[in-house]
Amino acid sequence: MARLREEPVLIESAGWDGYRLLDSGAGRKWEAFGPHSFIRPEPQALWQPRRDDWDADGEFVPGSDEDGGGRWTLDPGVPDEGWELSWNEVRFSAQPTPFRHLQFFPDMAGVWDWMRGRLSGREDAETLNLFGYTGLGTLALSRHGRVTHADASKKSVAQARENAALSNMEDRPIRWLVDDAAKFAAREVRRERRYDGIILDPPKFGRGPKNETWRLEDGLPGLVSDCAKLLDADSRFLFLTVYAVRMSSVAIAGLLAEALGDLPGEIEHGDLCVREDGEGGRLLPTAIFARWHNPG
């Protein structure tokens, strides 16, 4: 029976060549994405910035609605078509999007490392990436075996395939699907499929390819329940991240404990964080997570 660890855990993603958190404070963060730097809103940066020289190539100015909206102001030197970055052997394109992101989530680097560790030595693993976005997690896991990548956005899946080409991974055993993640998981349950690992990175709100509506608080319990049925005592992990929702990691850990309680292993929860660059850099929390893992 999976043990629920009540003490929270921090997963820290430090900077790498393609990304650094330069500074944060006063509700904003200043980040370097390769040769370009940007300022974005960050409500959890409650402290004051350490530096007063925030000279960026662009800034995202939020709208008045706390649920979204806003616009980028960009210098002419920012390429319209994006620019190439890398994380280890994974190469990908970065570009400002209307949703204030730059086509990937830097705080997931520590998660990719952790998942790879769970599959260390494996080349025959079957993993599932639901809400796979532009595919960095998919490409990171593809060294360990077949990955099924599902996302409702045709544009995101197309970008993920382009990132696979940039990484010279077109021949990796990846199944690319434009599909509603919850409906796909339910179909996989009916097919009696199993996976060695599952990544869940659901949005707060979204729409499927047939205009299906997704609301996290309503849809997450059923989705986690279905994902639990795709795992067994030989599986290695399920990793769930939640962004921009007034919810505790204790809550989503409890959800995993209910759904996966009959499996061996451990359930943990806590915060994803990024550490500021340089000596004395502070930890900036970005999301909450819960994860189940089975040492085997």
Coordinates of C-alpha atoms in Angstrom, one line a residue:
M1 CA 0.0 0.0 0.0
A2 CA 1.4 3.4 -1.0
R3 CA 2.7 5.4 1.9
L4 CA 1.6 9.1 1.9
R5 CA 4.5 11.3 3.1
E6 CA 2.9 14.3 4.8
E7 CA 6.0 16.5 4.9
P8 CA 6.2 18.7 1.8
V9 CA 9.1 18.3 -0.7
L10 CA 10.7 21.0 -2.8
I11 CA 11.8 20.2 -6.4
E12 CA 14.3 22.9 -7.4
S13 CA 15.2 23.6 -11.0
A14 CA 18.5 25.6 -11.3
G15 CA 19.4 27.5 -14.4
W16 CA 21.1 25.9 -17.3
D17 CA 22.6 27.2 -20.6
G18 CA 19.2 27.8 -22.1
Y19 CA 17.5 29.4 -19.1
R20 CA 18.2 31.4 -16.0
L21 CA 16.1 33.2 -13.5
L22 CA 18.0 36.5 -13.2
D23 CA 16.0 38.2 -10.5
S24 CA 12.5 38.4 -9.0
G25 CA 10.4 40.6 -6.8
A26 CA 7.5 43.1 -6.6
G27 CA 5.2 40.7 -8.4
R28 CA 7.5 40.1 -11.4
K29 CA 10.4 37.9 -12.6
W30 CA 13.3 38.6 -15.0
E31 CA 14.5 35.6 -16.9
A32 CA 17.0 34.8 -19.6
F33 CA 16.0 32.5 -22.4
G34 CA 19.2 32.0 -24.2
P35 CA 20.3 35.3 -25.7
H36 CA 17.1 37.1 -24.9
S37 CA 15.7 38.2 -21.5
F38 CA 12.1 38.9 -20.6
I39 CA 10.0 40.2 -17.7
R40 CA 6.9 38.4 -16.8
P41 CA 4.3 38.7 -14.0
E42 CA 4.9 36.5 -10.9
P43 CA 2.4 37.0 -8.1
Q44 CA 4.4 34.8 -5.7
A45 CA 7.5 37.1 -5.9
L46 CA 6.3 39.1 -2.8
W47 CA 9.8 40.4 -1.9
Q48 CA 11.8 43.2 -3.5
P49 CA 14.2 42.7 -6.4
R50 CA 17.9 42.3 -5.6
R51 CA 18.9 44.2 -8.7
D52 CA 17.9 47.5 -10.2
D53 CA 19.2 46.9 -13.7
W54 CA 16.3 44.9 -15.3
D55 CA 17.1 45.6 -19.0
A56 CA 14.9 43.1 -20.9
D57 CA 14.1 42.4 -24.5
G58 CA 10.4 42.2 -23.8
E59 CA 7.8 42.3 -21.1
F60 CA 4.4 40.7 -20.7
V61 CA 1.9 43.3 -19.4
P62 CA -1.1 41.5 -17.8
G63 CA -4.7 42.5 -18.4
S64 CA -7.1 43.7 -15.7
D65 CA -8.7 40.2 -15.5
E66 CA -6.9 38.0 -13.0
D67 CA -7.9 34.9 -15.0
G68 CA -5.9 36.0 -18.0
G69 CA -5.3 38.5 -20.8
G70 CA -2.5 40.8 -21.4
R71 CA 0.0 41.6 -24.1
W72 CA 3.7 41.5 -24.9
T73 CA 5.9 44.5 -25.6
L74 CA 8.9 43.3 -27.5
D75 CA 12.1 44.9 -28.9
P76 CA 12.5 44.6 -32.6
G77 CA 15.5 42.2 -32.1
V78 CA 13.3 39.4 -30.8
P79 CA 12.9 37.0 -33.7
D80 CA 9.3 36.6 -34.8
E81 CA 9.9 32.9 -35.7
G82 CA 11.5 32.1 -32.3
W83 CA 15.0 30.9 -31.5
E84 CA 16.6 27.5 -30.6
L85 CA 17.4 26.4 -27.0
S86 CA 18.4 23.1 -25.5
W87 CA 18.1 21.1 -22.3
N88 CA 20.7 18.3 -22.3
E89 CA 20.1 16.5 -25.7
V90 CA 16.6 18.0 -26.2
R91 CA 16.5 20.9 -28.5
F92 CA 13.5 23.1 -28.9
S93 CA 12.1 26.5 -30.1
A94 CA 11.4 29.3 -27.7
Q95 CA 9.0 32.1 -28.6
P96 CA 6.7 34.5 -26.6
T97 CA 3.0 33.3 -26.7
P98 CA -0.2 35.1 -26.0
F99 CA -0.4 33.1 -22.7
R100 CA 2.7 34.7 -21.3
H101 CA 4.8 31.5 -21.7
L102 CA 7.7 31.0 -24.1
Q103 CA 6.6 27.5 -25.4
F104 CA 8.0 25.6 -22.4
F105 CA 8.0 25.6 -18.6
P106 CA 11.6 25.9 -17.2
D107 CA 10.6 24.7 -13.7
M108 CA 9.9 21.3 -15.2
A109 CA 13.6 20.6 -15.7
G110 CA 13.9 19.1 -12.2
V111 CA 10.9 16.9 -12.9
W112 CA 12.4 15.6 -16.2
D113 CA 15.5 14.7 -14.3
W114 CA 13.5 12.9 -11.6
M115 CA 11.4 10.9 -14.1
R116 CA 14.5 9.8 -16.0
G117 CA 15.9 8.6 -12.7
R118 CA 12.8 6.4 -12.1
L119 CA 13.4 4.7 -15.5
S120 CA 17.2 4.5 -15.2
G121 CA 18.6 1.6 -17.2
R122 CA 15.3 1.0 -19.1
E123 CA 14.9 1.2 -22.8
D124 CA 11.6 -0.6 -23.1
A125 CA 9.4 1.6 -20.8
E126 CA 5.9 2.7 -21.9
T127 CA 5.1 6.3 -20.7
L128 CA 2.2 8.6 -21.2
N129 CA 2.4 12.4 -21.4
L130 CA -1.1 13.9 -21.0
F131 CA -1.4 17.6 -21.8
G132 CA 2.0 17.2 -23.3
Y133 CA 2.2 20.8 -24.8
T134 CA 5.3 21.3 -26.9
G135 CA 6.9 17.9 -26.0
L136 CA 10.0 18.6 -23.9
G137 CA 9.0 16.0 -21.3
T138 CA 8.1 13.6 -24.1
L139 CA 11.5 14.0 -25.7
A140 CA 13.3 13.7 -22.4
L141 CA 11.6 10.3 -21.7
S142 CA 11.9 8.9 -25.2
R143 CA 15.4 7.6 -24.5
H144 CA 13.8 5.1 -22.2
G145 CA 11.2 3.6 -24.6
R146 CA 7.9 4.4 -26.2
V147 CA 6.0 7.6 -25.3
T148 CA 2.4 8.5 -26.0
H149 CA 2.0 12.3 -26.2
A150 CA -1.5 13.6 -26.1
D151 CA -2.6 17.3 -26.2
A152 CA -5.9 18.9 -27.4
S153 CA -4.0 21.7 -29.2
K154 CA -3.1 20.8 -32.8
K155 CA -0.7 23.7 -32.8
S156 CA 1.1 22.4 -29.7
V157 CA 1.5 18.9 -31.1
A158 CA 2.8 20.3 -34.3
Q159 CA 5.4 22.3 -32.3
A160 CA 6.3 19.2 -30.4
R161 CA 7.0 17.4 -33.6
E162 CA 9.1 20.3 -34.8
N163 CA 11.1 20.1 -31.5
A164 CA 11.6 16.4 -32.1
A165 CA 13.1 17.2 -35.5
L166 CA 15.3 19.9 -34.0
S167 CA 16.6 17.3 -31.5
N168 CA 17.1 14.7 -34.3
M169 CA 14.6 12.5 -32.5
E170 CA 12.1 12.0 -35.4
D171 CA 12.8 8.2 -35.3
R172 CA 12.1 7.8 -31.6
P173 CA 9.1 5.6 -30.7
I174 CA 6.7 8.5 -30.0
R175 CA 3.0 8.4 -30.7
W176 CA 1.7 12.0 -31.3
L177 CA -2.0 12.5 -30.7
V178 CA -4.3 15.5 -31.0
D179 CA -6.9 14.4 -28.5
D180 CA -8.8 15.3 -25.3
A181 CA -6.6 14.0 -22.5
A182 CA -9.4 12.9 -20.2
K183 CA -11.3 11.1 -23.0
F184 CA -8.1 9.4 -24.2
A185 CA -7.3 8.2 -20.7
A186 CA -10.8 6.8 -20.4
R187 CA -10.4 4.9 -23.7
E188 CA -7.1 3.5 -22.6
V189 CA -8.7 2.1 -19.5
R190 CA -11.3 0.4 -21.6
R191 CA -8.5 -1.0 -23.8
E192 CA -6.9 -2.4 -20.6
R193 CA -3.6 -0.6 -21.4
R194 CA -0.8 -0.1 -18.8
Y195 CA 2.1 2.3 -18.5
D196 CA 5.3 2.5 -16.6
G197 CA 5.0 6.2 -16.0
I198 CA 2.4 9.0 -16.5
I199 CA 3.0 12.8 -16.6
L200 CA -0.1 14.9 -15.9
D201 CA 0.2 18.7 -16.5
P202 CA -3.4 19.9 -16.8
P203 CA -4.4 23.5 -17.3
K204 CA -6.8 25.3 -15.0
F205 CA -9.2 25.7 -18.0
G206 CA -9.0 24.4 -21.6
R207 CA -10.9 23.2 -24.6
G208 CA -10.6 19.9 -26.4
P209 CA -10.3 19.5 -30.2
K210 CA -14.1 19.2 -30.4
N211 CA -14.6 22.2 -28.1
E212 CA -14.9 20.0 -25.0
T213 CA -14.6 22.1 -21.9
W214 CA -12.0 21.2 -19.2
R215 CA -12.1 22.7 -15.7
L216 CA -9.5 21.4 -13.4
E217 CA -11.5 21.2 -10.2
D218 CA -14.2 19.3 -12.0
G219 CA -12.2 17.0 -14.2
L220 CA -9.1 16.2 -12.2
P221 CA -10.6 13.5 -9.8
G222 CA -12.0 11.4 -12.6
L223 CA -8.8 11.8 -14.7
V224 CA -6.6 10.7 -11.8
S225 CA -8.9 7.7 -11.2
D226 CA -8.5 6.6 -14.8
C227 CA -4.7 7.1 -14.7
A228 CA -4.5 4.9 -11.6
K229 CA -6.1 2.1 -13.6
L230 CA -3.4 2.4 -16.2
L231 CA -0.7 1.7 -13.6
D232 CA 0.2 -1.5 -11.8
A233 CA 2.6 -2.8 -9.2
D234 CA 5.4 -2.9 -11.8
S235 CA 4.9 0.8 -12.9
R236 CA 7.3 3.4 -11.7
F237 CA 5.7 6.8 -11.4
L238 CA 2.8 9.3 -11.8
F239 CA 3.7 13.0 -11.7
L240 CA 1.0 15.6 -11.4
T241 CA 1.6 19.4 -11.6
V242 CA -1.0 22.1 -11.0
Y243 CA -0.5 25.8 -11.8
A244 CA -2.4 29.0 -11.0
V245 CA -5.1 27.4 -8.8
R246 CA -5.9 28.2 -5.2
M247 CA -5.2 24.7 -4.0
S248 CA -2.8 23.0 -1.6
S249 CA -0.4 20.3 -2.6
V250 CA -1.9 18.4 0.3
A251 CA -5.2 18.3 -1.6
I252 CA -3.8 16.7 -4.7
A253 CA -1.6 14.3 -2.7
G254 CA -4.8 13.2 -1.0
L255 CA -6.4 12.6 -4.4
L256 CA -3.4 10.4 -5.4
A257 CA -3.6 8.6 -2.1
E258 CA -7.2 7.7 -2.7
A259 CA -6.7 6.6 -6.3
L260 CA -3.3 4.8 -6.0
G261 CA -3.5 3.6 -2.4
D262 CA -3.5 0.0 -3.4
L263 CA -0.2 0.2 -5.2
P264 CA 3.2 -0.1 -3.5
G265 CA 5.6 2.8 -3.2
E266 CA 5.2 6.3 -1.9
I267 CA 3.2 9.5 -2.5
E268 CA 4.8 12.9 -2.0
H269 CA 3.7 16.5 -2.5
G270 CA 5.2 20.0 -2.5
D271 CA 6.3 22.9 -4.6
L272 CA 8.2 23.3 -7.9
C273 CA 10.7 26.1 -7.5
V274 CA 13.3 27.9 -9.6
R275 CA 16.4 29.3 -8.0
E276 CA 17.6 32.8 -8.9
D277 CA 20.9 33.1 -10.6
G278 CA 24.0 34.0 -8.6
E279 CA 25.2 33.8 -5.0
G280 CA 22.4 34.0 -2.5
G281 CA 19.7 33.3 -5.1
R282 CA 16.3 32.9 -3.7
L283 CA 13.8 30.1 -4.4
L284 CA 10.8 31.2 -6.4
P285 CA 7.8 28.8 -6.2
T286 CA 6.0 28.2 -9.5
A287 CA 3.5 25.3 -9.1
I288 CA 2.4 22.6 -6.7
F289 CA 2.8 18.9 -7.4
A290 CA 2.0 15.5 -6.1
R291 CA 3.7 12.3 -7.3
W292 CA 3.6 8.6 -6.8
H293 CA 6.7 6.5 -7.3
N294 CA 7.5 2.9 -6.9
P295 CA 11.2 1.8 -6.4
G296 CA 10.3 -1.7 -7.6

